[in-house]
Amino acid sequence: MSTAFEKKLIRLKVDGLPLIDSIMRRMRMRQILFEYIPDSKRGAIPAVETLLLLVINMVVARDPLYELQQWVDSLDLRCLGYGKRPDTKFSDDRFARALDKLFQADRASLMTSIVVSAVRTFGLDLSRIHNDCTSVKAFGRMEGKTSSGFELHHGHSKDHRPDLKQLVFCLSICEDGAVPVHHKVYSGNTNDASTHIETWDTLCLIHGRTDFIYVGDSKLCGQPQLDYITDNHGRAITIVPSNWLEVERFRNMLRAGPISKKLLLRRPRPNDESKTEYYSVYVGHTVTQLLDKYSLWWFVSSEKRKRDRYSREDRLRKAEASLVELSVKINRGKLKKKGDIEKAAFEILTKRHLQHLMGITVKTHMERKQVLLRGRVGNKFQYKRTCRVYYSLHWERDRDALRRETRVDGLFPLLSTDPTIHPRDVLKIYKYQPRLEKRFSQFKSIHRAAPLLFKRIDRIEANMFVFFLSLMVQAIIERMIRQQIKELKFKPLKLYPEDRDAPHPTTSQILKTFDGISTYKITQEDSTIEEYKDPLDHTQRQVLELLDIEEEEYWKI
């Protein structure tokens, strides 16, 4: 009696993995990693291959670093260049050991080699580099310090979780596609200002020159940082902190009377191209000497003016609401004295930075009355006169001060160490800085960098390097697609539901287009009978064409 073997249908996902693999191959990421992390020959799978899978997981997975073995088991590894599926299981321990080997490697030189390879392969322009830092919160106990001095520590939390320990993630991008070209991890209590000199030195090694424009936030605007860069023939552009005396001096000049300005730049408003944003620069006061040798330009933004006015009005409403709450608490408890009431009211205004825009008055009142004394009622009543002092709280907006304050709305000063750069160019260069904030948003939301859930602190530092590689790959895909659409004059890709156009496609949208693309095989008695694959639609073929990937290269079957 014969037994018929059951047929089994096996589905393996391809998704957007070949797109990522193609970029990593052009960057020679695998070869460079092998130079710094050689194969020990003891494991069936080299640590480099495990790390590459980890990079891909951070780019495509909806829950990176979660259920890694199940995720690898669901993939058709042939699309990543594997001729035969490895018998070894990609367990969490295998990925952890790969991070250990990465931590032991010379990651600074490794990063430089990978970035230089990407610059040469894709022709990245490093003439302008933007830098900023963000904090990444951590849960659990991860005590200790790595050999590089890195440790989790409490500090200024940009995630608004001061109760949690954190690390500081420093990232630099080039202005050519916002591609990351440098990163460094610091302890959680590190001041951003102390990172710029080290970052600039490393960028000089990557770039090979020192005359590129280095752009940073207000932490760069300090004499040690700026002097170091200029003394080494570098250039920098930064925004000046609002608490500088020279900024307050110019604000007072504006409050005293209007100063003429000229229109400098007109552009569509970000995220709403139907509206226009205007930038102006003050005439006659556009250039001043800061730190005795650096040029300072005073700009005004039409959108920032609106935001400043809305912010001030919001602070006024909240302060008035707080004063109403305070007014019902006076004359009892700790608010029986006039001085205590005035102090509490001024604390509210100081908290909202409104002490010069609102007036506070505490009025004194006296209540006199006669009180009948206790005793038998007779012809002669005995009375006692009493006098009670109580206070009332009053406030009003200073209309003249508010009118003067509107003159400084939208003002922001930019500093340039190179006086030959035109103020229009200074403005346009600095306004690219929000693209770096977008990379941080992707780092935390798409790649899920926070919170950290590792057991060993050295693996955290190594994992941040893997996050940097994933950000780099993602940015290069995005840059290539947008450049090719512009050069070939392609119509916008229809990446949104209902075939809506995506004029500025992101990597997450591009990869989402390939979600569900799979291969199928019917097996019987451990042998493959038939094999199928999902067809690619028009939009998917367009993406492959823009990335210069043949359909046969996509499948690799």
Coordinates of C-alpha atoms in Angstrom, one line a residue:
M1 CA 0.0 0.0 0.0
S2 CA 1.6 3.3 -1.2
T3 CA 1.4 6.5 0.7
A4 CA 1.0 9.8 -1.2
F5 CA 3.3 12.5 0.1
E6 CA 1.5 15.8 0.8
K7 CA 2.4 18.8 -1.2
K8 CA 3.4 21.9 0.6
L9 CA 3.3 25.6 -0.5
I10 CA 6.1 27.7 0.9
R11 CA 6.1 31.5 0.6
L12 CA 9.2 33.6 1.0
K13 CA 9.3 37.3 1.0
V14 CA 11.4 39.5 -1.3
D15 CA 9.9 42.9 -0.7
G16 CA 12.5 45.7 -1.2
L17 CA 15.5 43.7 0.0
P18 CA 17.2 43.7 -3.5
L19 CA 17.1 47.5 -3.6
I20 CA 19.0 47.7 -0.3
D21 CA 21.4 44.9 -1.3
S22 CA 22.2 46.7 -4.6
I23 CA 23.1 49.9 -2.8
M24 CA 25.3 48.0 -0.3
R25 CA 27.1 46.2 -3.1
R26 CA 27.9 49.4 -4.9
M27 CA 29.2 50.9 -1.6
R28 CA 31.4 47.7 -1.2
M29 CA 30.0 47.5 2.3
R30 CA 30.5 43.7 2.5
Q31 CA 34.2 43.9 1.3
I32 CA 35.0 46.8 3.6
L33 CA 33.4 45.1 6.6
F34 CA 35.4 41.9 6.0
E35 CA 38.6 44.0 6.0
Y36 CA 37.9 45.1 9.6
I37 CA 36.0 42.1 10.9
P38 CA 37.7 39.0 9.4
D39 CA 36.0 35.7 9.3
S40 CA 37.0 33.4 12.2
K41 CA 36.2 30.3 10.1
R42 CA 34.6 28.8 13.2
G43 CA 31.1 29.8 12.4
A44 CA 28.9 28.6 9.5
I45 CA 27.9 32.3 8.9
P46 CA 30.5 35.1 9.1
A47 CA 29.7 37.9 11.5
V48 CA 29.7 40.3 8.5
E49 CA 26.8 38.5 6.9
T50 CA 24.9 38.7 10.1
L51 CA 25.6 42.5 10.4
L52 CA 24.4 43.1 6.9
L53 CA 21.2 41.3 7.7
L54 CA 20.9 43.6 10.7
V55 CA 21.3 46.7 8.6
I56 CA 18.6 45.5 6.2
N57 CA 16.3 44.7 9.1
M58 CA 16.6 48.2 10.5
V59 CA 15.7 49.6 7.1
V60 CA 12.7 47.5 6.1
A61 CA 11.3 45.9 9.3
R62 CA 8.3 47.5 11.0
D63 CA 9.7 46.3 14.4
P64 CA 13.5 46.3 14.0
L65 CA 15.5 44.0 16.3
Y66 CA 12.4 42.1 17.2
E67 CA 11.9 38.4 16.4
L68 CA 15.0 38.4 14.1
Q69 CA 15.1 34.6 13.6
Q70 CA 11.5 34.5 12.4
W71 CA 12.1 37.5 10.2
V72 CA 15.1 35.8 8.5
D73 CA 13.2 32.6 8.1
S74 CA 10.5 34.5 6.2
L75 CA 12.9 35.8 3.6
D76 CA 14.0 34.4 0.2
L77 CA 17.8 34.9 0.8
R78 CA 18.6 34.3 -2.8
C79 CA 17.6 37.9 -3.5
L80 CA 20.5 38.8 -1.2
G81 CA 23.0 36.7 -3.1
Y82 CA 22.8 33.5 -1.1
G83 CA 23.0 30.6 -3.5
K84 CA 21.8 28.1 -0.9
R85 CA 19.9 28.8 2.2
P86 CA 22.2 28.5 5.2
D87 CA 21.3 25.7 7.6
T88 CA 22.4 27.8 10.6
K89 CA 19.7 29.6 12.6
F90 CA 20.0 33.4 12.8
S91 CA 19.2 33.5 16.5
D92 CA 19.3 36.6 18.7
D93 CA 22.6 35.3 20.2
R94 CA 24.2 35.2 16.8
F95 CA 23.3 38.8 16.1
A96 CA 24.5 39.8 19.6
R97 CA 27.9 38.1 19.0
A98 CA 28.2 39.9 15.7
L99 CA 27.7 43.2 17.5
D100 CA 30.4 42.1 19.9
K101 CA 32.9 41.7 17.0
L102 CA 31.8 45.0 15.5
F103 CA 32.5 46.7 18.8
Q104 CA 36.0 45.2 19.0
A105 CA 36.8 46.5 15.5
D106 CA 38.2 49.9 14.6
R107 CA 34.9 51.5 14.0
A108 CA 36.2 55.0 13.3
S109 CA 38.4 53.8 10.4
L110 CA 35.6 51.5 9.3
M111 CA 33.2 54.4 9.1
T112 CA 35.7 56.5 7.2
S113 CA 36.3 53.7 4.7
I114 CA 32.6 53.1 4.1
V115 CA 31.8 56.8 3.7
V116 CA 34.7 57.4 1.3
S117 CA 33.6 54.5 -0.8
A118 CA 30.0 55.9 -0.9
V119 CA 31.3 59.3 -1.8
R120 CA 33.3 58.0 -4.7
T121 CA 30.6 55.6 -5.9
F122 CA 27.7 58.0 -5.9
G123 CA 29.5 61.2 -6.3
L124 CA 28.4 62.8 -3.1
D125 CA 29.2 66.5 -2.7
L126 CA 30.8 67.2 0.6
S127 CA 31.3 71.0 0.2
R128 CA 28.6 71.6 2.8
I129 CA 28.1 69.4 5.9
H130 CA 25.5 69.9 8.6
N131 CA 25.8 68.6 12.1
D132 CA 23.5 68.2 15.1
C133 CA 23.0 65.9 18.1
T134 CA 20.0 64.2 19.6
S135 CA 19.3 62.1 22.7
V136 CA 18.2 58.5 22.8
K137 CA 16.5 57.2 25.9
A138 CA 17.2 53.8 27.5
F139 CA 15.0 51.6 29.7
G140 CA 16.3 49.1 32.3
R141 CA 19.6 48.8 34.1
M142 CA 22.7 48.9 31.8
E143 CA 25.5 49.9 34.1
G144 CA 29.2 50.2 33.3
K145 CA 31.3 52.0 30.8
T146 CA 32.9 50.9 27.5
S147 CA 36.6 51.1 26.7
S148 CA 35.9 54.3 24.7
G149 CA 34.4 56.0 27.8
F150 CA 30.8 55.7 26.7
E151 CA 28.1 55.2 29.3
L152 CA 24.4 55.8 29.8
H153 CA 23.8 58.9 31.9
H154 CA 21.1 61.3 32.9
G155 CA 21.2 64.6 30.9
H156 CA 19.2 67.1 28.9
S157 CA 16.5 64.9 27.4
K158 CA 15.3 65.9 23.9
D159 CA 12.7 63.1 24.3
H160 CA 11.3 64.9 27.4
R161 CA 12.1 62.0 29.6
P162 CA 14.6 63.4 32.2
D163 CA 13.8 60.4 34.5
L164 CA 15.6 58.0 32.1
K165 CA 19.2 57.6 31.3
Q166 CA 20.2 58.3 27.7
L167 CA 23.0 58.6 25.2
V168 CA 23.9 61.5 22.8
F169 CA 23.8 60.5 19.1
C170 CA 25.8 63.0 17.0
L171 CA 25.1 62.9 13.2
S172 CA 26.5 64.8 10.2
I173 CA 24.9 64.9 6.8
C174 CA 26.1 66.3 3.5
E175 CA 23.9 68.8 1.7
D176 CA 23.8 66.5 -1.3
G177 CA 20.7 64.4 -0.6
A178 CA 21.0 64.7 3.2
V179 CA 23.2 61.5 3.2
P180 CA 24.8 60.8 6.6
V181 CA 28.6 60.9 6.4
H182 CA 29.6 60.8 10.1
H183 CA 28.3 59.7 13.5
K184 CA 29.6 59.4 17.0
V185 CA 28.0 58.2 20.2
Y186 CA 28.6 60.1 23.5
S187 CA 27.6 59.7 27.1
G188 CA 24.2 61.0 28.0
N189 CA 25.5 64.0 30.0
T190 CA 27.7 65.3 27.2
N191 CA 27.3 68.9 26.2
D192 CA 26.8 69.3 22.4
A193 CA 29.3 72.2 22.3
S194 CA 32.1 69.9 23.2
T195 CA 31.5 67.6 20.2
H196 CA 32.1 70.0 17.4
I197 CA 35.9 70.1 17.3
E198 CA 36.3 66.3 17.3
T199 CA 33.5 66.0 14.7
W200 CA 35.1 68.7 12.4
D201 CA 38.5 66.9 12.6
T202 CA 37.0 63.6 11.6
L203 CA 35.1 65.3 8.7
C204 CA 38.4 66.7 7.5
L205 CA 39.8 63.2 7.3
I206 CA 36.8 62.0 5.3
H207 CA 36.7 65.0 3.0
G208 CA 40.4 65.3 2.5
R209 CA 40.2 69.1 2.8
T210 CA 39.4 71.7 5.4
D211 CA 37.6 74.4 3.3
F212 CA 34.1 72.8 3.3
I213 CA 31.3 74.8 5.1
Y214 CA 30.5 73.3 8.4
V215 CA 26.9 74.1 9.6
G216 CA 25.7 73.7 13.2
D217 CA 23.1 74.9 15.7
S218 CA 23.7 77.5 18.4
K219 CA 26.1 75.2 20.3
L220 CA 28.6 75.8 17.5
C221 CA 28.5 79.5 18.2
G222 CA 31.3 79.7 20.7
Q223 CA 34.7 81.2 20.5
P224 CA 36.7 77.9 21.1
Q225 CA 34.9 76.1 18.4
L226 CA 34.8 78.9 15.8
D227 CA 38.5 79.9 16.4
Y228 CA 39.6 76.3 16.0
I229 CA 37.8 75.9 12.7
T230 CA 39.0 79.2 11.3
D231 CA 42.6 78.8 12.5
N232 CA 42.7 75.5 10.5
H233 CA 41.4 77.2 7.4
G234 CA 37.8 76.0 7.8
R235 CA 34.5 77.8 7.4
A236 CA 31.4 77.6 9.6
I237 CA 27.8 78.9 9.6
T238 CA 25.6 78.9 12.7
I239 CA 22.7 80.6 14.4
V240 CA 23.5 82.9 17.3
P241 CA 21.9 82.1 20.7
S242 CA 19.2 84.6 21.7
N243 CA 20.8 85.2 25.1
W244 CA 23.9 86.9 23.6
L245 CA 24.2 90.6 24.6
E246 CA 24.6 91.7 21.0
V247 CA 21.3 90.0 20.0
E248 CA 19.5 91.8 22.8
R249 CA 21.2 95.1 21.9
F250 CA 19.9 94.8 18.3
R251 CA 16.4 93.8 19.6
N252 CA 16.3 97.0 21.7
M253 CA 17.2 99.1 18.6
L254 CA 14.3 97.5 16.8
R255 CA 11.9 98.2 19.7
A256 CA 13.0 101.8 19.8
G257 CA 12.2 102.4 16.1
P258 CA 11.8 100.6 12.8
I259 CA 14.9 99.8 10.7
S260 CA 14.7 99.5 6.9
K261 CA 15.2 96.0 5.4
K262 CA 15.2 94.5 1.9
L263 CA 13.7 91.4 0.5
L264 CA 16.3 88.7 0.1
L265 CA 14.5 85.4 -0.8
R266 CA 11.1 84.3 -1.8
R267 CA 10.3 80.5 -1.9
P268 CA 7.2 78.2 -1.5
R269 CA 6.4 77.4 2.1
P270 CA 7.6 73.9 3.1
N271 CA 4.7 71.3 3.2
D272 CA 2.4 73.9 1.5
E273 CA 3.7 75.0 -1.8
S274 CA 0.5 77.0 -2.5
K275 CA 1.8 79.7 0.0
T276 CA 5.0 81.7 -0.2
E277 CA 7.5 82.4 2.5
Y278 CA 9.6 85.6 2.5
Y279 CA 13.0 86.3 3.9
S280 CA 14.5 89.8 4.4
V281 CA 17.7 91.2 5.7
Y282 CA 18.2 94.5 7.6
V283 CA 19.8 97.3 5.7
G284 CA 22.6 99.2 7.4
H285 CA 22.8 96.8 10.3
T286 CA 23.2 93.5 8.3
V287 CA 26.9 93.1 9.2
T288 CA 28.3 93.6 12.7
Q289 CA 31.5 92.3 14.3
L290 CA 31.0 89.4 16.7
L291 CA 34.0 88.0 18.6
D292 CA 36.0 90.8 16.9
K293 CA 36.1 89.0 13.5
Y294 CA 33.0 87.1 12.5
S295 CA 30.1 88.6 10.4
L296 CA 26.6 88.6 11.7
W297 CA 23.6 88.9 9.5
W298 CA 20.1 89.8 10.8
F299 CA 17.3 88.0 8.9
V300 CA 13.5 88.1 9.2
S301 CA 11.2 85.3 8.2
S302 CA 7.5 85.8 7.4
E303 CA 6.6 82.4 8.7
K304 CA 8.7 82.9 11.9
R305 CA 7.0 86.2 12.4
K306 CA 3.6 84.4 12.4
R307 CA 4.9 81.7 14.8
D308 CA 6.4 84.3 17.2
R309 CA 3.1 86.2 17.3
Y310 CA 1.1 83.1 17.9
S311 CA 3.5 81.9 20.6
R312 CA 3.4 85.3 22.4
E313 CA -0.4 85.4 22.3
D314 CA -0.5 81.8 23.6
R315 CA 1.9 82.7 26.5
L316 CA -0.3 85.7 27.3
R317 CA -3.4 83.6 27.5
K318 CA -1.8 81.0 29.7
A319 CA -0.3 83.6 32.0
E320 CA -3.7 85.3 32.4
A321 CA -5.3 82.0 33.2
S322 CA -2.6 81.3 35.8
L323 CA -3.2 84.8 37.3
V324 CA -7.0 84.1 37.6
E325 CA -6.2 80.9 39.5
L326 CA -3.8 82.9 41.8
S327 CA -6.3 85.6 42.4
V328 CA -8.8 83.2 44.2
K329 CA -6.0 81.9 46.5
I330 CA -4.8 85.2 47.9
N331 CA -5.6 86.5 51.4
R332 CA -5.2 83.1 53.0
G333 CA -2.4 80.6 53.6
K334 CA 1.0 81.9 52.4
L335 CA -0.6 84.7 50.4
K336 CA -1.7 87.0 53.1
K337 CA 1.0 89.6 52.6
K338 CA 1.3 92.0 49.7
G339 CA 4.9 91.1 49.0
D340 CA 4.1 87.4 48.8
I341 CA 1.3 88.0 46.4
E342 CA 3.4 90.2 44.1
K343 CA 6.2 87.6 44.2
A344 CA 3.9 84.8 43.1
A345 CA 2.4 86.9 40.3
F346 CA 5.8 87.9 39.0
E347 CA 6.9 84.3 39.0
I348 CA 4.1 83.5 36.7
L349 CA 5.1 86.3 34.3
T350 CA 8.8 85.3 34.5
K351 CA 7.9 81.7 33.7
R352 CA 6.2 82.8 30.5
H353 CA 8.9 85.5 29.7
L354 CA 6.2 88.3 29.9
Q355 CA 7.5 90.5 32.7
H356 CA 8.1 93.3 30.3
L357 CA 4.8 92.9 28.5
M358 CA 2.3 92.8 31.4
G359 CA 1.7 95.0 34.4
I360 CA 0.8 93.6 37.9
T361 CA -0.9 95.7 40.6
V362 CA -1.9 94.5 44.1
K363 CA -4.5 96.9 45.6
T364 CA -5.0 97.2 49.3
H365 CA -8.5 97.3 50.8
M366 CA -9.7 97.9 54.4
E367 CA -12.9 96.6 55.8
R368 CA -14.3 98.3 58.9
K369 CA -17.2 97.1 60.9
Q370 CA -18.7 97.1 64.4
V371 CA -19.1 93.8 66.2
L372 CA -21.6 93.3 69.1
L373 CA -19.7 92.0 72.1
R374 CA -21.0 89.0 74.0
G375 CA -23.1 89.5 77.1
R376 CA -26.6 90.3 78.3
V377 CA -28.6 92.6 76.1
G378 CA -29.4 95.8 78.0
N379 CA -30.1 99.4 77.4
K380 CA -26.4 100.0 76.6
F381 CA -25.1 97.8 73.9
Q382 CA -21.3 97.3 73.8
Y383 CA -19.7 97.3 70.4
K384 CA -16.1 96.6 69.1
R385 CA -14.8 98.2 66.0
T386 CA -12.7 96.0 63.8
C387 CA -10.5 96.8 60.7
R388 CA -9.5 94.0 58.3
V389 CA -6.9 94.5 55.5
Y390 CA -7.2 92.4 52.4
Y391 CA -5.7 92.6 48.8
S392 CA -6.9 92.2 45.3
L393 CA -4.8 91.2 42.3
H394 CA -5.1 93.1 39.0
W395 CA -3.2 92.8 35.7
E396 CA -3.2 94.3 32.2
R397 CA -1.3 94.0 29.0
D398 CA 1.1 96.8 28.2
R399 CA -0.2 97.9 24.7
D400 CA 2.9 100.0 23.9
A401 CA 5.3 97.3 24.9
L402 CA 3.4 94.7 22.8
R403 CA 3.4 97.1 19.8
R404 CA 7.2 97.5 20.2
E405 CA 7.6 93.7 20.6
T406 CA 6.0 93.0 17.2
R407 CA 9.0 94.7 15.5
V408 CA 11.3 91.9 16.6
D409 CA 9.0 89.1 15.5
G410 CA 10.6 86.8 12.9
L411 CA 14.1 87.9 13.7
F412 CA 17.0 85.4 13.7
P413 CA 20.7 86.2 13.4
L414 CA 23.2 83.9 11.5
L415 CA 26.9 84.0 11.9
S416 CA 29.4 83.3 9.1
T417 CA 33.1 83.0 9.5
D418 CA 33.6 83.6 5.8
P419 CA 32.7 87.3 5.0
T420 CA 32.8 86.5 1.2
I421 CA 29.7 84.4 1.4
H422 CA 26.6 86.5 0.3
P423 CA 23.9 86.8 2.9
R424 CA 21.4 85.1 0.5
D425 CA 23.8 82.1 0.3
V426 CA 24.3 82.1 4.1
L427 CA 20.5 81.9 4.5
K428 CA 20.0 79.2 1.9
I429 CA 22.8 77.1 3.4
Y430 CA 21.5 77.3 6.9
K431 CA 17.9 76.6 5.9
Y432 CA 19.0 73.1 4.9
Q433 CA 19.5 72.2 8.6
P434 CA 15.9 71.0 9.1
R435 CA 16.7 68.0 6.7
L436 CA 19.0 66.8 9.5
E437 CA 16.1 66.9 11.9
K438 CA 14.2 64.8 9.5
R439 CA 16.9 62.2 9.6
F440 CA 16.6 62.2 13.4
S441 CA 12.9 61.7 13.1
Q442 CA 13.5 58.7 10.8
F443 CA 16.1 57.4 13.2
K444 CA 13.6 57.3 16.1
S445 CA 10.3 56.7 14.4
I446 CA 11.1 54.4 11.4
H447 CA 14.2 52.7 12.7
R448 CA 12.9 52.7 16.3
A449 CA 16.3 53.5 17.8
A450 CA 14.6 54.4 21.1
P451 CA 14.2 53.0 23.6
L452 CA 17.3 50.9 24.0
L453 CA 16.6 47.4 25.3
F454 CA 20.1 45.8 25.3
K455 CA 21.7 44.0 28.3
R456 CA 25.2 45.1 27.6
I457 CA 26.4 48.6 27.0
D458 CA 29.1 47.8 24.5
R459 CA 26.4 46.3 22.2
I460 CA 24.5 49.6 22.4
E461 CA 27.5 51.5 21.1
A462 CA 28.0 48.9 18.3
N463 CA 24.3 48.9 17.4
M464 CA 24.4 52.7 17.0
F465 CA 26.9 52.1 14.2
V466 CA 24.5 49.7 12.5
F467 CA 21.8 52.4 12.8
F468 CA 24.2 54.8 11.1
L469 CA 24.7 52.4 8.2
S470 CA 21.0 51.9 7.8
L471 CA 20.4 55.6 7.7
M472 CA 23.1 56.0 5.1
V473 CA 21.6 53.3 2.8
Q474 CA 18.1 54.7 3.2
A475 CA 19.3 58.2 2.3
I476 CA 21.2 57.1 -0.8
I477 CA 18.2 55.3 -2.2
E478 CA 16.1 58.4 -1.6
R479 CA 18.7 60.6 -3.2
M480 CA 19.1 58.4 -6.3
I481 CA 15.4 58.2 -6.9
R482 CA 14.9 62.0 -6.6
Q483 CA 17.9 62.8 -8.8
Q484 CA 16.9 60.4 -11.5
I485 CA 13.3 61.8 -11.6
K486 CA 14.7 65.3 -12.0
E487 CA 17.3 64.4 -14.6
L488 CA 15.1 62.1 -16.7
K489 CA 12.1 64.4 -16.2
F490 CA 10.0 61.5 -15.0
K491 CA 6.4 62.1 -13.9
P492 CA 6.0 61.7 -10.1
L493 CA 5.8 58.1 -8.9
K494 CA 2.4 56.9 -7.9
L495 CA 3.4 55.6 -4.4
Y496 CA 0.4 56.7 -2.4
P497 CA -3.0 54.9 -2.2
E498 CA -5.4 55.4 -5.0
D499 CA -2.4 56.0 -7.4
R500 CA -1.7 59.5 -6.0
D501 CA 1.5 61.2 -7.0
A502 CA 4.5 61.3 -4.6
P503 CA 6.5 64.4 -5.9
H504 CA 9.2 63.9 -3.1
P505 CA 9.3 60.1 -2.6
T506 CA 11.0 58.8 0.6
T507 CA 12.7 55.5 1.1
S508 CA 9.9 54.2 3.3
Q509 CA 7.4 54.9 0.6
I510 CA 9.5 53.3 -2.0
L511 CA 10.1 50.1 0.0
K512 CA 6.4 50.0 1.0
T513 CA 5.6 49.8 -2.7
F514 CA 7.4 46.4 -2.8
D515 CA 5.6 45.0 0.3
G516 CA 4.2 41.6 -0.3
I517 CA 6.4 40.7 -3.3
S518 CA 7.2 37.1 -2.7
T519 CA 8.4 33.8 -4.3
Y520 CA 6.4 30.6 -4.0
K521 CA 7.4 27.0 -4.3
I522 CA 5.5 23.7 -4.1
T523 CA 7.5 21.0 -2.5
Q524 CA 6.8 17.3 -2.1
E525 CA 9.1 14.9 -0.3
D526 CA 11.7 17.6 0.3
S527 CA 12.0 18.4 -3.4
T528 CA 10.7 21.4 -5.3
I529 CA 8.0 20.6 -7.9
E530 CA 7.0 24.0 -9.1
E531 CA 8.1 27.6 -8.4
Y532 CA 6.4 30.9 -8.9
K533 CA 7.0 34.6 -8.2
D534 CA 4.7 37.7 -8.0
P535 CA 4.7 39.9 -11.1
L536 CA 6.0 43.4 -10.8
D537 CA 3.7 46.3 -11.6
H538 CA 4.5 49.4 -13.6
T539 CA 5.4 51.6 -10.6
Q540 CA 7.8 48.9 -9.2
R541 CA 9.5 48.6 -12.6
Q542 CA 9.9 52.4 -12.7
V543 CA 11.6 52.3 -9.3
L544 CA 14.0 49.6 -10.5
E545 CA 14.8 51.6 -13.6
L546 CA 15.5 54.8 -11.6
L547 CA 17.9 52.8 -9.4
D548 CA 19.5 51.2 -12.4
I549 CA 18.5 47.6 -11.3
E550 CA 17.5 45.0 -13.9
E551 CA 14.5 42.8 -13.1
E552 CA 16.8 39.7 -13.3
E553 CA 19.1 41.3 -10.7
Y554 CA 16.1 42.0 -8.5
W555 CA 15.1 38.4 -8.4
K556 CA 18.5 36.7 -8.5
I557 CA 16.8 33.4 -9.0

